[in-house]
Amino acid sequence: IVAALGRLKRQGRNALIMLAVLGVMTTGFALSPSVPISCLMLFLAGGSLMAVFSMFTTLVQLITPDNMRGRVMSVYNLALRGGGPVGGLIVGALIPQFTAPVTIAIAGACQLSLPGYSRTFNRRVAVRWLPRLPRPSPGRFPSHSQNLGRSPWR
């Protein structure tokens, strides 16, 4: 579905909406009183999780300059893949102090709060605190077509 949508306007907003849906479904799963409703919530949470990951990955690739895309995607994937085990460790440590449904509901509420935080504060933080990086000169990072026939190690 995400790939079929192509390059639409407001892709970031759509990704934040899907992240909010993920938070609602996670919280709904945690507070669900029956197994069929829990299965439905998990199914919908999985679909929204796949949509969120693919939208965020697409957005990161679209906003990154061509010469930095590989580096940025490697750091992005490291953070994305490393964040899951860290979050699982935190949730696992909180379950003995609270119950599993309460802990997962709190995690879903945190997921639900991320889009609101991003819409409220992220634009100001990005404009105010992140410097604009200068684009490198064309001679500094040659494209692949310019580099044919030469060894990069000379």
XYZ file of N, CA, C and O in Angstrom:
616
model
N 0.839 -1.195 0.000
C 0.000 0.000 0.000
C 0.873 1.243 0.000
O 0.602 2.198 -0.713
N 1.928 1.233 0.816
C 2.799 2.403 0.913
C 3.501 2.657 -0.413
O 3.592 3.792 -0.881
N 3.984 1.590 -1.051
C 4.664 1.758 -2.329
C 3.700 2.221 -3.412
O 4.072 2.978 -4.302
N 2.458 1.785 -3.332
C 1.475 2.184 -4.333
C 1.115 3.659 -4.218
O 0.701 4.279 -5.196
N 1.260 4.215 -3.031
C 0.935 5.626 -2.849
C 1.918 6.534 -3.571
O 1.582 7.646 -3.947
N 3.144 6.057 -3.753
C 4.143 6.848 -4.473
C 4.559 8.080 -3.697
O 4.533 8.113 -2.476
N 4.928 9.116 -4.440
C 5.396 10.354 -3.820
C 4.225 11.306 -3.661
O 3.881 12.055 -4.554
N 3.598 11.229 -2.528
C 2.481 12.109 -2.216
C 2.967 13.298 -1.411
O 4.032 13.262 -0.800
N 2.173 14.337 -1.394
C 2.462 15.445 -0.498
C 2.150 15.000 0.924
O 1.311 14.145 1.152
N 2.831 15.607 1.852
C 2.623 15.352 3.278
C 2.898 13.897 3.677
O 2.157 13.294 4.440
N 3.978 13.341 3.149
C 4.347 11.979 3.527
C 4.724 11.909 5.001
O 4.457 10.915 5.661
N 5.364 12.958 5.506
C 5.725 12.975 6.923
C 4.506 12.943 7.815
O 4.480 12.239 8.826
N 3.477 13.698 7.439
C 2.243 13.700 8.230
C 1.605 12.323 8.204
O 1.144 11.827 9.232
N 1.591 11.680 7.036
C 1.017 10.341 6.939
C 1.795 9.339 7.786
O 1.209 8.451 8.409
N 3.114 9.476 7.820
C 3.928 8.584 8.650
C 3.625 8.809 10.134
O 3.547 7.849 10.911
N 3.430 10.058 10.532
C 3.098 10.339 11.927
C 1.707 9.819 12.282
O 1.477 9.347 13.402
N 0.775 9.892 11.338
C -0.558 9.342 11.587
C -0.470 7.833 11.782
O -1.092 7.275 12.696
N 0.323 7.167 10.951
C 0.474 5.715 11.103
C 1.184 5.357 12.405
O 0.887 4.329 13.013
N 2.099 6.214 12.848
C 2.753 5.984 14.142
C 1.742 6.136 15.277
O 1.774 5.372 16.245
N 0.823 7.088 15.154
C -0.234 7.234 16.154
C -1.162 6.022 16.142
O -1.582 5.537 17.204
N -1.464 5.500 14.945
C -2.290 4.296 14.843
C -1.581 3.126 15.511
O -2.210 2.330 16.223
N -0.264 3.033 15.325
C 0.503 1.976 15.984
C 0.389 2.094 17.508
O 0.200 1.086 18.199
N 0.485 3.311 18.025
C 0.343 3.500 19.467
C -1.034 3.130 19.975
O -1.184 2.505 21.031
N -2.067 3.502 19.220
C -3.441 3.161 19.625
C -3.641 1.645 19.606
O -4.232 1.075 20.539
N -3.137 0.989 18.576
C -3.298 -0.470 18.477
C -2.509 -1.195 19.565
O -2.971 -2.192 20.111
N -1.322 -0.709 19.882
C -0.530 -1.327 20.954
C -1.225 -1.164 22.297
O -1.317 -2.116 23.089
N -1.731 0.035 22.558
C -2.462 0.265 23.809
C -3.746 -0.546 23.839
O -4.106 -1.120 24.877
N -4.437 -0.619 22.709
C -5.653 -1.424 22.637
C -5.375 -2.892 22.878
O -6.165 -3.582 23.537
N -4.261 -3.382 22.360
C -3.879 -4.779 22.620
C -3.639 -5.007 24.100
O -4.080 -6.007 24.668
N -2.950 -4.075 24.736
C -2.621 -4.251 26.151
C -3.869 -4.228 27.027
O -3.931 -4.933 28.036
N -4.852 -3.447 26.647
C -6.053 -3.306 27.473
C -7.211 -4.178 27.004
O -8.307 -4.099 27.572
N -6.988 -5.006 26.005
C -8.050 -5.824 25.426
C -8.506 -6.910 26.402
O -7.691 -7.611 27.000
N -9.831 -7.082 26.528
C -10.331 -8.097 27.452
C -10.449 -9.496 26.848
O -10.625 -10.462 27.575
N -10.376 -9.625 25.523
C -10.590 -10.944 24.916
C -9.492 -11.265 23.901
O -8.851 -10.371 23.348
N -9.334 -12.550 23.647
C -8.296 -13.011 22.730
C -8.592 -12.591 21.281
O -7.676 -12.140 20.595
N -9.822 -12.710 20.764
C -10.043 -12.280 19.372
C -9.767 -10.789 19.154
O -9.182 -10.413 18.130
N -10.140 -9.965 20.094
C -9.849 -8.532 19.966
C -8.345 -8.295 20.047
O -7.801 -7.473 19.298
N -7.650 -9.018 20.908
C -6.195 -8.896 21.008
C -5.521 -9.291 19.702
O -4.579 -8.629 19.252
N -6.002 -10.369 19.079
C -5.429 -10.794 17.799
C -5.658 -9.750 16.722
O -4.756 -9.469 15.916
N -6.847 -9.150 16.689
C -7.130 -8.099 15.714
C -6.231 -6.887 15.948
O -5.683 -6.319 14.992
N -6.058 -6.497 17.203
C -5.193 -5.354 17.519
C -3.743 -5.636 17.126
O -3.069 -4.749 16.590
N -3.269 -6.851 17.369
C -1.896 -7.195 16.979
C -1.729 -7.195 15.469
O -0.704 -6.743 14.953
N -2.733 -7.691 14.754
C -2.675 -7.691 13.296
C -2.608 -6.258 12.759
O -1.783 -5.932 11.910
N -3.469 -5.389 13.271
C -3.473 -3.992 12.824
C -2.203 -3.256 13.255
O -1.690 -2.412 12.516
N -1.684 -3.593 14.435
C -0.428 -2.985 14.880
C 0.728 -3.417 13.982
O 1.598 -2.607 13.637
N 0.739 -4.664 13.561
C 1.787 -5.132 12.660
C 1.728 -4.446 11.302
O 2.754 -4.059 10.739
N 0.514 -4.254 10.784
C 0.372 -3.536 9.514
C 0.823 -2.097 9.617
O 1.513 -1.576 8.733
N 0.453 -1.428 10.708
C 0.875 -0.032 10.876
C 2.376 0.058 11.134
O 3.026 1.005 10.682
N 2.954 -0.938 11.810
C 4.399 -0.941 12.033
C 5.155 -1.065 10.715
O 6.126 -0.337 10.478
N 4.692 -1.943 9.828
C 5.335 -2.069 8.518
C 5.195 -0.778 7.722
O 6.135 -0.342 7.055
N 4.034 -0.146 7.795
C 3.828 1.116 7.070
C 4.730 2.214 7.625
O 5.332 2.975 6.870
N 4.837 2.296 8.952
C 5.674 3.321 9.576
C 7.135 3.124 9.187
O 7.824 4.074 8.801
N 7.633 1.896 9.283
C 9.036 1.645 8.941
C 9.325 1.972 7.483
O 10.341 2.590 7.168
N 8.437 1.563 6.577
C 8.700 1.836 5.171
C 8.578 3.325 4.863
O 9.352 3.864 4.070
N 7.626 4.025 5.492
C 7.496 5.467 5.259
C 8.699 6.228 5.803
O 9.218 7.126 5.136
N 9.128 5.896 7.008
C 10.281 6.594 7.576
C 11.544 6.326 6.773
O 12.353 7.226 6.542
N 11.738 5.078 6.331
C 12.907 4.763 5.524
C 12.881 5.532 4.207
O 13.898 6.082 3.776
N 11.718 5.602 3.587
C 11.575 6.358 2.348
C 11.864 7.833 2.565
O 12.570 8.471 1.777
N 11.332 8.395 3.643
C 11.550 9.817 3.919
C 13.016 10.123 4.191
O 13.535 11.138 3.732
N 13.680 9.242 4.929
C 15.104 9.465 5.198
C 15.893 9.434 3.899
O 16.784 10.264 3.670
N 15.566 8.517 3.009
C 16.277 8.443 1.735
C 15.984 9.646 0.851
O 16.849 10.119 0.129
N 14.761 10.168 0.906
C 14.404 11.306 0.066
C 15.045 12.614 0.519
O 15.370 13.461 -0.303
N 15.222 12.786 1.829
C 15.761 14.061 2.314
C 17.276 14.068 2.430
O 17.861 15.104 2.712
N 17.906 12.924 2.189
C 19.352 12.837 2.308
C 19.993 13.112 0.955
O 19.547 12.587 -0.059
N 21.056 13.925 0.917
C 21.770 14.133 -0.350
C 22.340 12.819 -0.881
O 22.668 11.913 -0.111
N 22.474 12.736 -2.198
C 22.921 11.494 -2.835
C 24.258 11.009 -2.304
O 24.452 9.811 -2.086
N 25.195 11.928 -2.087
C 26.532 11.508 -1.685
C 26.606 11.046 -0.235
O 27.581 10.450 0.174
N 25.576 11.309 0.562
C 25.569 10.905 1.967
C 24.565 9.794 2.267
O 24.460 9.351 3.403
N 23.827 9.362 1.267
C 22.709 8.446 1.505
C 23.147 7.131 2.136
O 22.510 6.638 3.072
N 24.224 6.545 1.685
C 24.684 5.275 2.246
C 25.078 5.401 3.706
O 24.740 4.552 4.526
N 25.790 6.457 4.024
C 26.214 6.671 5.416
C 25.014 6.916 6.322
O 24.921 6.371 7.425
N 24.109 7.763 5.865
C 22.935 8.092 6.680
C 22.066 6.853 6.881
O 21.579 6.598 7.983
N 21.884 6.065 5.831
C 21.049 4.876 5.966
C 21.696 3.833 6.877
O 20.990 3.116 7.588
N 23.021 3.754 6.880
C 23.662 2.795 7.784
C 23.469 3.206 9.238
O 23.170 2.363 10.090
N 23.595 4.486 9.532
C 23.360 4.957 10.905
C 21.884 4.813 11.270
O 21.538 4.402 12.380
N 20.994 5.123 10.328
C 19.556 4.990 10.566
C 19.205 3.539 10.872
O 18.478 3.257 11.827
N 19.701 2.614 10.068
C 19.398 1.199 10.305
C 20.009 0.691 11.600
O 19.417 -0.148 12.277
N 21.189 1.181 11.955
C 21.795 0.801 13.223
C 20.915 1.257 14.381
O 20.651 0.498 15.319
N 20.436 2.498 14.320
C 19.569 3.009 15.380
C 18.228 2.279 15.402
O 17.699 1.950 16.477
N 17.681 2.004 14.228
C 16.389 1.335 14.144
C 16.476 -0.097 14.663
O 15.655 -0.533 15.467
N 17.482 -0.820 14.215
C 17.605 -2.212 14.624
C 18.134 -2.347 16.056
O 17.850 -3.328 16.727
N 18.901 -1.374 16.503
C 19.406 -1.424 17.875
C 18.406 -0.927 18.891
O 18.496 -1.242 20.076
N 17.434 -0.139 18.448
C 16.442 0.400 19.376
C 15.472 -0.647 19.882
O 14.995 -0.572 21.014
N 15.157 -1.639 19.057
C 14.217 -2.683 19.463
C 14.698 -3.493 20.660
O 13.963 -3.652 21.644
N 15.919 -4.021 20.624
C 16.405 -4.766 21.791
C 16.526 -3.897 23.050
O 16.257 -4.373 24.155
N 16.912 -2.651 22.890
C 17.013 -1.772 24.062
C 15.628 -1.526 24.651
O 15.423 -1.581 25.868
N 14.640 -1.271 23.773
C 13.266 -1.090 24.249
C 12.725 -2.351 24.897
O 12.025 -2.288 25.917
N 13.042 -3.514 24.316
C 12.622 -4.772 24.917
C 13.238 -4.997 26.289
O 12.592 -5.521 27.203
N 14.487 -4.597 26.444
C 15.150 -4.711 27.747
C 14.477 -3.817 28.786
O 14.243 -4.222 29.927
N 14.131 -2.599 28.387
C 13.468 -1.669 29.309
C 12.086 -2.183 29.692
O 11.714 -2.192 30.877
N 11.314 -2.627 28.689
C 9.974 -3.150 28.977
C 10.070 -4.404 29.844
O 9.298 -4.572 30.798
N 11.029 -5.267 29.548
C 11.205 -6.468 30.361
C 11.588 -6.159 31.798
O 11.193 -6.878 32.719
N 12.334 -5.084 32.013
C 12.699 -4.710 33.377
C 11.522 -4.088 34.121
O 11.447 -4.172 35.352
N 10.598 -3.470 33.393
C 9.452 -2.828 34.043
C 8.307 -3.795 34.347
O 7.475 -3.507 35.209
N 8.241 -4.916 33.655
C 7.125 -5.850 33.849
C 7.053 -6.411 35.271
O 5.954 -6.502 35.819
N 8.152 -6.778 35.936
C 8.009 -7.265 37.314
C 7.481 -6.201 38.289
O 6.803 -6.527 39.261
N 7.766 -4.942 38.028
C 7.302 -3.886 38.926
C 5.846 -3.523 38.671
O 5.122 -3.139 39.586
N 5.443 -3.587 37.416
C 4.052 -3.375 37.037
C 3.573 -4.709 36.465
O 4.249 -5.709 36.615
N 2.465 -4.754 35.824
C 2.065 -5.976 35.127
C 2.386 -5.815 33.643
O 2.649 -4.706 33.177
N 2.341 -6.912 32.914
C 2.640 -6.852 31.479
C 1.644 -5.955 30.731
O 2.054 -5.134 29.913
N 0.324 -6.057 30.971
C -0.592 -5.163 30.252
C -0.356 -3.681 30.539
O -0.419 -2.852 29.629
N -0.047 -3.355 31.786
C 0.201 -1.953 32.127
C 1.470 -1.452 31.434
O 1.504 -0.354 30.874
N 2.513 -2.266 31.437
C 3.770 -1.869 30.809
C 3.608 -1.698 29.303
O 4.101 -0.716 28.729
N 2.903 -2.605 28.656
C 2.705 -2.495 27.210
C 1.780 -1.326 26.892
O 1.960 -0.632 25.883
N 0.799 -1.057 27.746
C -0.061 0.115 27.541
C 0.742 1.409 27.666
O 0.529 2.359 26.902
N 1.682 1.453 28.592
C 2.549 2.632 28.727
C 3.428 2.788 27.485
O 3.616 3.891 26.977
N 3.941 1.668 26.979
C 4.749 1.728 25.757
C 3.905 2.227 24.583
O 4.367 3.028 23.768
N 2.647 1.771 24.493
C 1.754 2.256 23.441
C 1.445 3.733 23.593
O 1.369 4.467 22.597
N 1.290 4.189 24.831
C 1.058 5.615 25.062
C 2.280 6.437 24.673
O 2.144 7.550 24.144
N 3.469 5.895 24.916
C 4.689 6.595 24.481
C 4.746 6.672 22.956
O 5.134 7.701 22.401
N 4.367 5.585 22.289
C 4.304 5.612 20.822
C 3.286 6.638 20.345
O 3.492 7.314 19.346
N 2.198 6.745 21.058
C 1.153 7.693 20.689
C 1.575 9.133 20.917
O 1.143 10.042 20.214
N 2.472 9.349 21.876
C 2.916 10.716 22.159
C 3.984 11.209 21.176
O 4.160 12.416 21.026
N 4.678 10.311 20.488
C 5.730 10.725 19.560
C 5.238 11.600 18.409
O 5.885 12.601 18.091
N 4.120 11.268 17.750
C 3.664 12.165 16.679
C 3.304 13.564 17.183
O 3.600 14.560 16.524
N 2.685 13.632 18.345
C 2.357 14.950 18.903
C 3.603 15.752 19.230
O 3.666 16.961 18.957
N 4.584 15.100 19.797
C 5.841 15.777 20.088
C 6.508 16.260 18.805
O 6.994 17.380 18.725
N 6.518 15.390 17.798
C 7.170 15.747 16.543
C 6.470 16.911 15.863
O 7.122 17.803 15.328
N 5.152 16.922 15.864
C 4.415 18.019 15.233
C 4.581 19.325 16.005
O 4.562 20.392 15.425
N 4.735 19.230 17.317
C 4.813 20.438 18.137
C 6.223 21.004 18.208
O 6.428 22.199 17.984
N 7.202 20.160 18.513
C 8.537 20.661 18.825
C 9.590 20.391 17.757
O 10.588 21.082 17.699
N 9.422 19.388 16.951
C 10.480 18.971 16.044
C 10.842 20.053 15.036
O 11.998 20.236 14.726
N 9.870 20.788 14.516
C 10.186 21.810 13.525
C 11.030 22.918 14.134
O 11.988 23.366 13.539
N 10.674 23.361 15.320
C 11.463 24.421 15.957
C 12.855 23.938 16.318
O 13.826 24.658 16.162
N 12.959 22.716 16.803
C 14.267 22.174 17.162
C 15.120 22.031 15.918
O 16.299 22.380 15.912
N 14.527 21.541 14.837
C 15.296 21.351 13.610
C 15.784 22.679 13.055
O 16.903 22.785 12.577
N 14.965 23.706 13.126
C 15.360 25.002 12.583
C 16.348 25.697 13.512
O 17.339 26.272 13.085
N 16.114 25.626 14.794
C 16.905 26.395 15.735
C 18.229 25.741 16.098
O 19.234 26.407 16.254
N 18.247 24.406 16.243
C 19.437 23.780 16.811
C 20.284 23.002 15.816
O 21.433 22.718 16.085
N 19.744 22.609 14.683
C 20.534 21.832 13.746
C 21.125 22.739 12.681
O 20.393 23.426 11.984
N 22.445 22.772 12.540
C 23.038 23.630 11.514
C 22.820 23.041 10.129
O 22.719 21.832 9.963
N 22.743 23.894 9.145
C 22.663 23.447 7.757
C 24.057 23.048 7.318
O 24.996 23.835 7.406
N 24.205 21.838 6.857
C 25.502 21.372 6.386
C 25.718 21.854 4.967
O 24.812 21.774 4.134
N 26.909 22.357 4.657
C 27.155 22.787 3.280
C 27.249 21.582 2.362
O 27.730 20.527 2.747
N 26.771 21.755 1.160
C 26.896 20.682 0.174
C 28.344 20.618 -0.282
O 28.958 21.647 -0.525
N 28.912 19.408 -0.399
C 30.304 19.300 -0.838
C 30.435 19.705 -2.298
O 29.495 19.605 -3.081
N 31.618 20.139 -2.627
C 31.867 20.521 -4.014
C 31.856 19.266 -4.882
O 32.154 18.170 -4.410
N 31.516 19.399 -6.164
C 31.423 18.211 -7.020
C 32.730 17.437 -7.128
O 32.713 16.239 -7.298
N 33.865 18.093 -7.023
C 35.134 17.393 -7.155
C 35.500 16.579 -5.940
O 36.317 15.676 -6.006
N 34.887 16.854 -4.804
C 35.260 16.168 -3.580
C 34.695 14.751 -3.509
O 35.357 13.834 -3.054
N 33.445 14.572 -3.928
C 32.829 13.258 -3.931
C 32.369 12.965 -5.358
O 31.246 13.275 -5.725
N 33.223 12.370 -6.192
C 32.813 12.119 -7.583
C 31.724 11.069 -7.635
O 31.673 10.170 -6.806
N 30.864 11.212 -8.607
C 29.814 10.216 -8.785
C 30.426 8.939 -9.349
O 31.564 8.914 -9.800
N 29.634 7.896 -9.356
C 30.129 6.614 -9.828
C 30.516 6.689 -11.304
O 31.494 6.084 -11.725
N 29.741 7.420 -12.093
C 30.042 7.488 -13.516
C 31.341 8.242 -13.778
O 32.035 7.970 -14.745
N 31.711 9.189 -12.915
C 32.961 9.917 -13.084
C 34.156 9.092 -12.646
O 35.273 9.362 -13.020
N 33.906 8.075 -11.841
C 34.981 7.310 -11.238
C 35.275 6.019 -11.985
O 36.065 5.213 -11.528
N 34.628 5.779 -13.120
C 34.851 4.531 -13.845
C 36.293 4.466 -14.357
O 36.820 5.413 -14.896
N 36.902 3.330 -14.223
C 38.233 3.110 -14.755
C 39.340 3.534 -13.814
O 40.495 3.254 -14.072
N 39.037 4.213 -12.719
C 40.071 4.621 -11.766
C 39.874 3.853 -10.475
O 38.769 3.622 -10.036
N 40.956 3.526 -9.857
C 40.879 2.880 -8.565
C 40.630 3.937 -7.493
O 41.247 4.985 -7.503
N 39.735 3.687 -6.581
C 39.491 4.667 -5.524
C 40.617 4.732 -4.521
O 40.650 5.605 -3.685
N 41.585 3.814 -4.588
C 42.660 3.769 -3.596
C 43.917 4.481 -4.052
O 44.936 4.418 -3.392
N 43.917 5.175 -5.175
C 45.118 5.876 -5.638
C 45.219 7.235 -5.028
O 44.345 7.928 -4.752
